[in-house]
Each structure stands twice: as structure tokens, then as C-alpha cells.
XYZ file of C-alpha atoms in Angstrom:
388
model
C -32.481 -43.060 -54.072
C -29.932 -44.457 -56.544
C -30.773 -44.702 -60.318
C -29.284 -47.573 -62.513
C -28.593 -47.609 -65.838
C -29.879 -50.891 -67.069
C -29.317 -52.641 -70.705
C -30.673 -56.406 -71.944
C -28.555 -55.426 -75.259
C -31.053 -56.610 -77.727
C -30.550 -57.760 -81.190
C -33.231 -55.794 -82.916
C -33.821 -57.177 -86.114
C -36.327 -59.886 -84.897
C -39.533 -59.018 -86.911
C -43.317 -59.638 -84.653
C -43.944 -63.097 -83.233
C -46.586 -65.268 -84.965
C -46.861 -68.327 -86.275
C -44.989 -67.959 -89.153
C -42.379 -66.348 -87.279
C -39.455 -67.640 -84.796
C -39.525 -67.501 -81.191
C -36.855 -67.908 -79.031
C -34.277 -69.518 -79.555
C -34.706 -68.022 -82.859
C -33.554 -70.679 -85.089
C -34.831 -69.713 -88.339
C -33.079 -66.398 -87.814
C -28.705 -65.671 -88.927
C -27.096 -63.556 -87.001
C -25.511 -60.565 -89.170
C -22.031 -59.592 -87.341
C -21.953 -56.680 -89.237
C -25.218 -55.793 -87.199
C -23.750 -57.127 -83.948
C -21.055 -55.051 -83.764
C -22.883 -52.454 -83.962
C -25.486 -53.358 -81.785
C -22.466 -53.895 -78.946
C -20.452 -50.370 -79.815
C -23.845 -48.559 -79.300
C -24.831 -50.061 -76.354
C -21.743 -50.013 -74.734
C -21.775 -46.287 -75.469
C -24.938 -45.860 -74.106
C -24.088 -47.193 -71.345
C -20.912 -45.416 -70.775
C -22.332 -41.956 -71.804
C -24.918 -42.657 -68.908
C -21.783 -43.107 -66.475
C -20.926 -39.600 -68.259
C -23.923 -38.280 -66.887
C -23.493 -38.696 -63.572
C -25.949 -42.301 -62.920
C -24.955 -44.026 -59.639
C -24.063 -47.263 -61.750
C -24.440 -49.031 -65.133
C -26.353 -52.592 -64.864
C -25.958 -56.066 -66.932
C -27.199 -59.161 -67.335
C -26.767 -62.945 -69.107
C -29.254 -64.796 -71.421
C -28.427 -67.564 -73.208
C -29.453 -68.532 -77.528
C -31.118 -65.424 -77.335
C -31.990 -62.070 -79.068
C -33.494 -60.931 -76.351
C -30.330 -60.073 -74.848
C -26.690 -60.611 -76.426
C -24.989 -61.363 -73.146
C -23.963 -64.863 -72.629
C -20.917 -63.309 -70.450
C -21.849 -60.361 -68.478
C -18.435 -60.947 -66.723
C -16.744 -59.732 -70.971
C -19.420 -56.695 -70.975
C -18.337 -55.510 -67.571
C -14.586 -55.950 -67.820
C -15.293 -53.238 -71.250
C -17.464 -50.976 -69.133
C -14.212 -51.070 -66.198
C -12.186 -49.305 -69.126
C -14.618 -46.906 -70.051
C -15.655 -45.441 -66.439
C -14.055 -44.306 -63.588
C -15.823 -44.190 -60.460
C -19.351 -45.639 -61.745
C -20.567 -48.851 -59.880
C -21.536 -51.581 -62.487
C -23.927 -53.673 -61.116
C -24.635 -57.800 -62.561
C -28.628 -58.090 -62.517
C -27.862 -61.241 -63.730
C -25.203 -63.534 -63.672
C -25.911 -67.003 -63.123
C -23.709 -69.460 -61.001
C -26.410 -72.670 -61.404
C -25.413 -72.752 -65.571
C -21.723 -73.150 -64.363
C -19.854 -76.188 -64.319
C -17.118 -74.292 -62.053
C -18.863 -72.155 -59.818
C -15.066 -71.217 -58.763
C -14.288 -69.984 -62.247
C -16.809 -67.425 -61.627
C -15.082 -66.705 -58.087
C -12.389 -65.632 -59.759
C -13.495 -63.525 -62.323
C -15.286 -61.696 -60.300
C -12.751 -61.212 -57.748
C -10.374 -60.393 -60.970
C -13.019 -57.588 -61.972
C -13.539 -56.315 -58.483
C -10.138 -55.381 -57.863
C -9.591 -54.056 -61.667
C -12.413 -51.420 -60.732
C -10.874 -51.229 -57.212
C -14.644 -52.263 -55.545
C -16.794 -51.391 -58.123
C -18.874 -54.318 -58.383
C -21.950 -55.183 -57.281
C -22.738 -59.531 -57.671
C -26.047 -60.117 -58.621
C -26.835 -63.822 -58.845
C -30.182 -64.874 -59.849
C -31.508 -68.421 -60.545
C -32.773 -67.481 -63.850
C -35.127 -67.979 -65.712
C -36.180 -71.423 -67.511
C -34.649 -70.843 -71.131
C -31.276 -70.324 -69.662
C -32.016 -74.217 -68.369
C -32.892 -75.646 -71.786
C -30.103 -73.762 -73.330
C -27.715 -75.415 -71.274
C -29.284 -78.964 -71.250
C -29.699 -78.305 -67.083
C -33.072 -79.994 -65.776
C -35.017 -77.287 -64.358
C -35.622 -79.259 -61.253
C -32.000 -79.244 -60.239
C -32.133 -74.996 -60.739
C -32.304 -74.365 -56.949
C -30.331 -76.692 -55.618
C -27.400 -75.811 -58.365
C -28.367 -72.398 -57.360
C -28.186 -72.341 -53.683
C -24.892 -74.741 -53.096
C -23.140 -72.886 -56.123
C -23.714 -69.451 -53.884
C -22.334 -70.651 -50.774
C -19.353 -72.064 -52.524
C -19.033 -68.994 -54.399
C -18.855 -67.034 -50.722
C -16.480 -69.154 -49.003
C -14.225 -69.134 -51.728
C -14.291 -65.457 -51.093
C -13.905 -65.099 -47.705
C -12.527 -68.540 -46.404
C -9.117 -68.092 -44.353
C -7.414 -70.818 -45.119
C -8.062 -73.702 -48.337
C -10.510 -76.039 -48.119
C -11.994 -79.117 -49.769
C -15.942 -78.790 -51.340
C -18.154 -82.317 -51.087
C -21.465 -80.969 -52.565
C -24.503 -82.827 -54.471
C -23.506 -80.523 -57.796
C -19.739 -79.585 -57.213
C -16.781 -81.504 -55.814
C -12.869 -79.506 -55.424
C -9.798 -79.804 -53.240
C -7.938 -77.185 -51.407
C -10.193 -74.240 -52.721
C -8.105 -71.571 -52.392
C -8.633 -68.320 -54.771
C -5.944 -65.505 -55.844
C -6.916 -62.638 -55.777
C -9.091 -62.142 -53.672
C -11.747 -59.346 -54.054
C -10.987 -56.342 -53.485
C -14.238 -55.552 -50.873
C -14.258 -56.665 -47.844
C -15.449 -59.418 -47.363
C -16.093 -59.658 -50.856
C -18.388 -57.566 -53.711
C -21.966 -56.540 -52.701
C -24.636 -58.505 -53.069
C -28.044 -58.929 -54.408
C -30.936 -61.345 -55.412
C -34.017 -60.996 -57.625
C -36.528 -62.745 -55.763
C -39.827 -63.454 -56.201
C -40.765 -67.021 -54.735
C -41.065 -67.996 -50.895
C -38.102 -70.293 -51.397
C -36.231 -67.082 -52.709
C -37.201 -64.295 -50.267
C -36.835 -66.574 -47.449
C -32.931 -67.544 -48.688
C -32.095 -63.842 -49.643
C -33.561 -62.443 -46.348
C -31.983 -65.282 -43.909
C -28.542 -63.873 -45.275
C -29.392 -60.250 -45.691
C -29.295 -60.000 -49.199
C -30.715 -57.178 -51.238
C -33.761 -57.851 -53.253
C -35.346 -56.533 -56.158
C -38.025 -57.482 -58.845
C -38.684 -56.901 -62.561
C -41.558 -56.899 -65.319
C -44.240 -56.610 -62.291
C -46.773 -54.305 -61.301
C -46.123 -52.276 -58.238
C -48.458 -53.793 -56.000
C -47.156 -56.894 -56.749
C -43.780 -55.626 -56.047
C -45.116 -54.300 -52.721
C -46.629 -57.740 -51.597
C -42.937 -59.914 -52.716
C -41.535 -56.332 -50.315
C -43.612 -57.495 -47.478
C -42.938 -60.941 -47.603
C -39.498 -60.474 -48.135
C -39.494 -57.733 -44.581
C -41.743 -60.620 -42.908
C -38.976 -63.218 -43.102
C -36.420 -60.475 -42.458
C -38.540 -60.030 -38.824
C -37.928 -63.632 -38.486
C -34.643 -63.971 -38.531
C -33.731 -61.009 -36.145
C -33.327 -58.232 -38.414
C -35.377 -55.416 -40.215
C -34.431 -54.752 -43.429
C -33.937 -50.655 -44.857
C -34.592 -49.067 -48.255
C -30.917 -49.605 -49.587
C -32.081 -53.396 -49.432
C -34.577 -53.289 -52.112
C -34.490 -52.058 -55.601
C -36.813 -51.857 -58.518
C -36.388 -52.214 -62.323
C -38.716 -49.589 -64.254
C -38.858 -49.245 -68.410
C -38.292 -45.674 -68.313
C -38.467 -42.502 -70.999
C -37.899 -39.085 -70.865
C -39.261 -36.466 -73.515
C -40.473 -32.693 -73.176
C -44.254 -33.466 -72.940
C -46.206 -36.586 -72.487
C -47.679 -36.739 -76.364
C -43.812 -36.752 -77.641
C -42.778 -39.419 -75.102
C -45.535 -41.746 -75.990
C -44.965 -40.969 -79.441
C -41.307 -41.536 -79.525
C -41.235 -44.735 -77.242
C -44.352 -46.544 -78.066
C -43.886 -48.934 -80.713
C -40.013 -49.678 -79.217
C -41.933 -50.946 -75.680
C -43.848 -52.786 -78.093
C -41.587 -54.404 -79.893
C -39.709 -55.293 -76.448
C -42.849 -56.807 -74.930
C -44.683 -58.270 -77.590
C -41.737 -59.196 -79.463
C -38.660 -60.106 -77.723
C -40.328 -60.973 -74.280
C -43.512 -62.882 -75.813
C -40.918 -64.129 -78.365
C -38.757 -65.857 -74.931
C -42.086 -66.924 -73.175
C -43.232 -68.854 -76.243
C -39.924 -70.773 -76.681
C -39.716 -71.624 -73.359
C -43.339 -72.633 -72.677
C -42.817 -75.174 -76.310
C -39.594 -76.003 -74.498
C -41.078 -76.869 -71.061
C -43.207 -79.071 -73.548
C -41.068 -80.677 -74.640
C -40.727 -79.060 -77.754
C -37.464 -77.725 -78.990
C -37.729 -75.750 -80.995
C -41.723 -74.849 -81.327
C -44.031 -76.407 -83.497
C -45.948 -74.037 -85.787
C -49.198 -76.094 -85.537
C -49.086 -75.769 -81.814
C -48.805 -71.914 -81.506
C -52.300 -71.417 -79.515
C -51.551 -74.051 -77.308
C -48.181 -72.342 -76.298
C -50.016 -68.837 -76.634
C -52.719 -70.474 -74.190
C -50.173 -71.945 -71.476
C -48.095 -68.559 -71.181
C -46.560 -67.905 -67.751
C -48.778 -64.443 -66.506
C -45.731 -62.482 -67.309
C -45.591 -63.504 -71.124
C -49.135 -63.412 -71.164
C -48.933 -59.619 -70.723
C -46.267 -59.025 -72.674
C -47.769 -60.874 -75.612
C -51.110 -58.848 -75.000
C -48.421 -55.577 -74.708
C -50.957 -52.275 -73.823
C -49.330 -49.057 -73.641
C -51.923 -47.775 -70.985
C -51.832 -50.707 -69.132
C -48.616 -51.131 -68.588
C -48.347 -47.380 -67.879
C -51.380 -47.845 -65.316
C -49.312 -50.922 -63.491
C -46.292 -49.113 -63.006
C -44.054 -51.372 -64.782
C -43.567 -48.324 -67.899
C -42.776 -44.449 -66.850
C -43.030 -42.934 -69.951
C -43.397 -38.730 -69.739
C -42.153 -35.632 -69.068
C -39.644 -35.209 -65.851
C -42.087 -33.902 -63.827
C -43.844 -37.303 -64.427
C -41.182 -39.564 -63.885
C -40.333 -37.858 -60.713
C -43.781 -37.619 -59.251
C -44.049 -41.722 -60.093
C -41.287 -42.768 -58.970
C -42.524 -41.022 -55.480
C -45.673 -42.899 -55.949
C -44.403 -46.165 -56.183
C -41.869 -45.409 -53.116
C -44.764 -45.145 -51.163
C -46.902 -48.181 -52.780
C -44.304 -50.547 -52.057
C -43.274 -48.677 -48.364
C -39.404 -47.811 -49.844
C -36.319 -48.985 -52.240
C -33.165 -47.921 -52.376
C -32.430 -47.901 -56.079
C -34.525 -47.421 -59.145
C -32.772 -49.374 -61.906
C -33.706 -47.735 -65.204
C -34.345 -49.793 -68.270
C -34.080 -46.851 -70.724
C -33.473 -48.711 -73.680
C -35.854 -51.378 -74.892
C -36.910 -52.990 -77.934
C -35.346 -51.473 -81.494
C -35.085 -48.003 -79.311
C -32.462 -45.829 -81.600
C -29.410 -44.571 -80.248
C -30.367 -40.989 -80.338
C -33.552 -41.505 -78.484
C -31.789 -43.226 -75.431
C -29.185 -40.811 -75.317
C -31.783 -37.510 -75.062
C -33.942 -39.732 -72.707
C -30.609 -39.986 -70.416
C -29.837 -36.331 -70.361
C -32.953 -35.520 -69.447
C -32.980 -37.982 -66.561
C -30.094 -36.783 -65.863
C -30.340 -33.347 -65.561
C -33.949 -33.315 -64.812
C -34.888 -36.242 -62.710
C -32.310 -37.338 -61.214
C -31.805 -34.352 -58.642
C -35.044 -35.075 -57.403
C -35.153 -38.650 -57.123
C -31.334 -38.514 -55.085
C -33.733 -37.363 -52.496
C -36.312 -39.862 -52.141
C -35.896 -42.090 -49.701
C -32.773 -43.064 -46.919
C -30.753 -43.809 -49.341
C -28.582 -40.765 -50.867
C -26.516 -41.431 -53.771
C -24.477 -37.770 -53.233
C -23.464 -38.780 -49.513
């Protein structure tokens, strides 16, 4: 099994949702620069020193108005990881071709940061979530169909042999015709969070690697089964390098000290930063942008299941579902086996090892020990081997 590096890149100096505080998009919040910067030098860092270590690849993502995560452009965070790692694969867990008005643009980029890294890249497109929508001013209604034309465009202008005109609902262009073209053949790697029917069945009728976040394992297991179901249906059976899961992940020298060092960070990530994005968007979805104070149980009380966790954040819980590994090595390693098994195989464990305010020098021990502890034993799980 392959292990990811993951990293939302939060902006940490959001104090606990309530209503007297701001949810996304964090309005009543300035951003401090000064506190950016350094925000992006350590995470960048982080990120590289995990490439250091020996992880199979480094993973971003894009989120829009949003403290959450400060990556509007994925595409500008992995063009700095290209110059600060060699032969690490650096993997887009999000990158979202239904917010652009030139799918093409994003072709290109891509193609541009493929050959830079000389096939390095992995293309992860999601739909995204709804907050990306009302940042944008894109009716959420219009997500999949943006979604799905903007990926087949995206393709052919990858792979197409010769130019060619484009007459879709969304996007309209003459003689397509990119340079360069990516270095892979036929183009980067793919993959596709999916969760709904609509999204299995599209990623599995064109083979497209799967994964799923912020969910239980048995959840995970069930989307794992549908997804293999409609796999059988179209003619084809789908292996463990086609399925990957995203864990919250810490690594200390006995469970007491990893709880104790990571606990109040997973807090502040879930009932924080992801309540804090749930409650903007549900006020958003109701029309209210941004939220109205006087309506904070109603939003509270309408909270997709996800936020609803988060906001009701429980370290055993979460621990208990799967969706936290927080221990020693020995623990990690023996759950990560577990949940191999509860969900019948994945390829790739993608690691979100930092989270929240998580300091610097508490990510970087948690990655050695991964590293030097974990990670030998989880390159074995599985049919997929990271060292062949």
C-alpha cells in the first residue's frame, strides 16, 4: 500500500465557532500576511520534509474564501512542491474543473506541470463541495453537468490527435489544440472522490480511481461495493490500486502521549474549521450570505451528517469510526490492516497528518515515525507495493 502525505493548509487563527463567532466565509475575520507566510513556508516544508522521508507522494487540494484551507490554486502549491522534490508523486485531491470558466486553461497547466516533474502528477478532479459554488456565484444545480462536460473536454484536449472545435451546454472553443502536451501517456493519472450513485457510476464506467474522506469505514466499504458493482457492469473488475482512503493520522511513542499531543488540534479541525465550513454553507444554501447570528440553531439543526459530527467532534468516536488513527506505530499499523479488510482493499492510504492549529514540530516527529516505523509495514499490505 502507498501512503500520501496530505495537507488542507489551514489558517489557524480562527478561534471556536458559536454564535458570536464567524463561520465560513469568515468575514468578520483579517487575514494577517505576516501569519500567512508563515503558515505557507511551514507547510510547504512539511510537506517537502515528508518527500524527505521517503512517502510515495505529497497530496493538495483547492477551497475557495476559506480558512479551512489556503489553496485557491493547487496548480501554484504544486508547481513549489516540483522544485522542492525529486522523484515524489504529488497528487491533486482536489482541483476543480466545474469553478473554471476555461476548463482548457486548466489543460494546460497541468500538462505544463506534468512535464516540469517529468510524470509526476496525479489529476484529481472532484465536483466539490457546495461552498466552492457560492464562492464562485455557480448555481449548485449546474455542479454536475459543469463537472462532467468540463472532464471530457479536459481529456480530449489531452489526448485528441488532431484540433478540434467544442459545442457544449457550459463551454464553447475552436480548433482546441494544446502545447505541450503531458508528459504521460495518454495523459496524468487519474482519480475521483466519489460518494453519490451519479459519481461511482461515472468514475467506474471510465475506470477511474476512487477514494473517500471524513467517513467511517463501513461507510467507506459500502460507497467500495457500489463503486466494484458498477465496475461488474461495465465489463471490468476493479483492483486495490483503484481505491484509496484519506485517514487523520498521528504518531507518538505510546497511546496516552498521542492523544495528549493531538487531541485538542483534531478538535479544533473538526469542530472548528469543518463545523465552521458546514455552517456557512448550510446559511448559504439558505439563502443567507453570510449567516445570521439569530439563526445559528436553525443552521446548527439543518447540518449535512458530516458537519453534524464534526460540530459534535468526540475523540473516541471518531477513533471508534475509523476516520482518526491516533497511537503508537504498532497501532497505526494494526488499523490500517483492519480497515483493509473492512472495506475488502485500497491501494493508498492518504495521510492527513496535520490538522487543525497542529505545530510544526508535532507533524514533523509524527512523520518520522510513520516513516520509519509504519511505513515498512504498511508497503506490504495489500497488491499494491510502493518499493516495486
Amino acid at each position: 500500500m502507498e501512503t500520501f502525505a496530505f495537507h488542507l493548509m489551514p489558517y489557524q487563527d480562527i478561534e471556536e465557532i458559536d454564535e458570536e463567532h464567524a463561520a465560513w466565509p469568515w468575514a468578520e475575520y483579517e487575514y494577517d500576511p505576516e501569519k500567512g507566510a508563515q503558515y505557507y513556508d511551514d507547510y510547504l516544508g512539511q510537506l517537502e520534509y515528508a518527500a524527505d522521508l521517503g512517502f510515495d507522494g505529497v497530496a493538495v487540494n483547492e477551497h475557495h474564501y476559506n480558512a479551512y484551507g489556503l489553496q485557491p490554486s493547487p496548480n501554484i502549491t504544486a508547481s513549489n512542491l516540483a522544485g522542492r522534490t525529486e522523484d515524489t508523486t504529488i497528487a491533486f485531491f482536489g482541483n476543480l474543473p466545474a469553478l473554471r470558466e476555461n476548463p482548457i486553461r486548466l489543460a494546460e497547466e497541468l500538462a505544463m506541470l506534468d512535464n516540469i516533474t517529468e510524470g509526476r502528477i496525479i489529476s484529481g478532479f472532484p465536483r466539490g463541495i457546495p461552498s466552492e459554488y457560492l464562492a464562485y456565484g455557480i448555481p449548485m444545480e449546474e455542479s454536475r453537468s459543469r463537472f462532467e462536460e468540463a472532464w471530457d473536454l479536459i481529456v480530449k484536449a489531452w489526448t485528441a490527435d488532431e484540433p478540434f472545435d467544442w459545442d457544449g451546454k457550459h463551454f464553447q472553443y475552436e480548433q482546441v489544440n494544446i502545447w505541450p502536451r503531458p508528459y504521460q501517456d495518454p495523459h496524468p493519472q487519474l482519480w475521483m472522490p466519489a460518494e453519490s450513485e451519479e459519481s461511482l457510476r461515472f468514475a467506474a464506467e471510465r475506470q477511474i480511481p476512487t477514494g473517500l474522506v471524513f467517513q467511517p469505514i463501513e461507510t467507506i466499504a459500502e460507497k467500495f461495493d457500489e463503486y466494484r458493482q458498477y465496475a461488474d457492469e461495465y465489463d471490468w473488475t476493479p483492483g486495490d490500486e483503484h481505491f484509496s482512503t484519506m485517514r487523520a493520522i498521528y504518531v507518538a511513542e505510546s497511546m496516552e502521549k498521542a492523544r495528549e499531543e493531538a487531541e485538542q488540534h483534531l478538535r479544533k479541525f473538526y469542530k472548528t474549521l469543518t463545523a465552521g465550513v458546514h455552517i456557512g454553507v448550510t446559511a448559504g444554501m439558505m439563502g443567507d450570505q453570510p449567516w445570521a447570528p439569530d439563526k445559528w440553531d436553525t443552521y446548527v439543526d439543518e447540518l449535512h451528517p458530516h458537519g453534524e459530527l464534526a460540530y459534535n467532534y468526540d475523540f473516541e468516536k471518531f477513533q471508534d469510526y475509523g476516520e482518526t488513527i491516533v497511537g503508537t506505530p504498532e497501532y497505526v499499523v494494526e488499523e490500517l490492516k483492519r480497515q483493509y479488510d473492512v472495506v475488502d482493499g485500497f491501494g493508498r492510504i492518504v495521510g492527513q497528518f496535520h490538522f487543525g492549529d497542529l505545530p510544526d514540530w508535532k507533524m514533523r516527529k509524527s512523520l518520522k515515525l510513520y516513516a520509519e516505523e509504519v511505513k515498512p509495514e504498511v508497503d506490504e499490505i495489500g497488491d499494491v507495493n510502493p518499493n516495486e
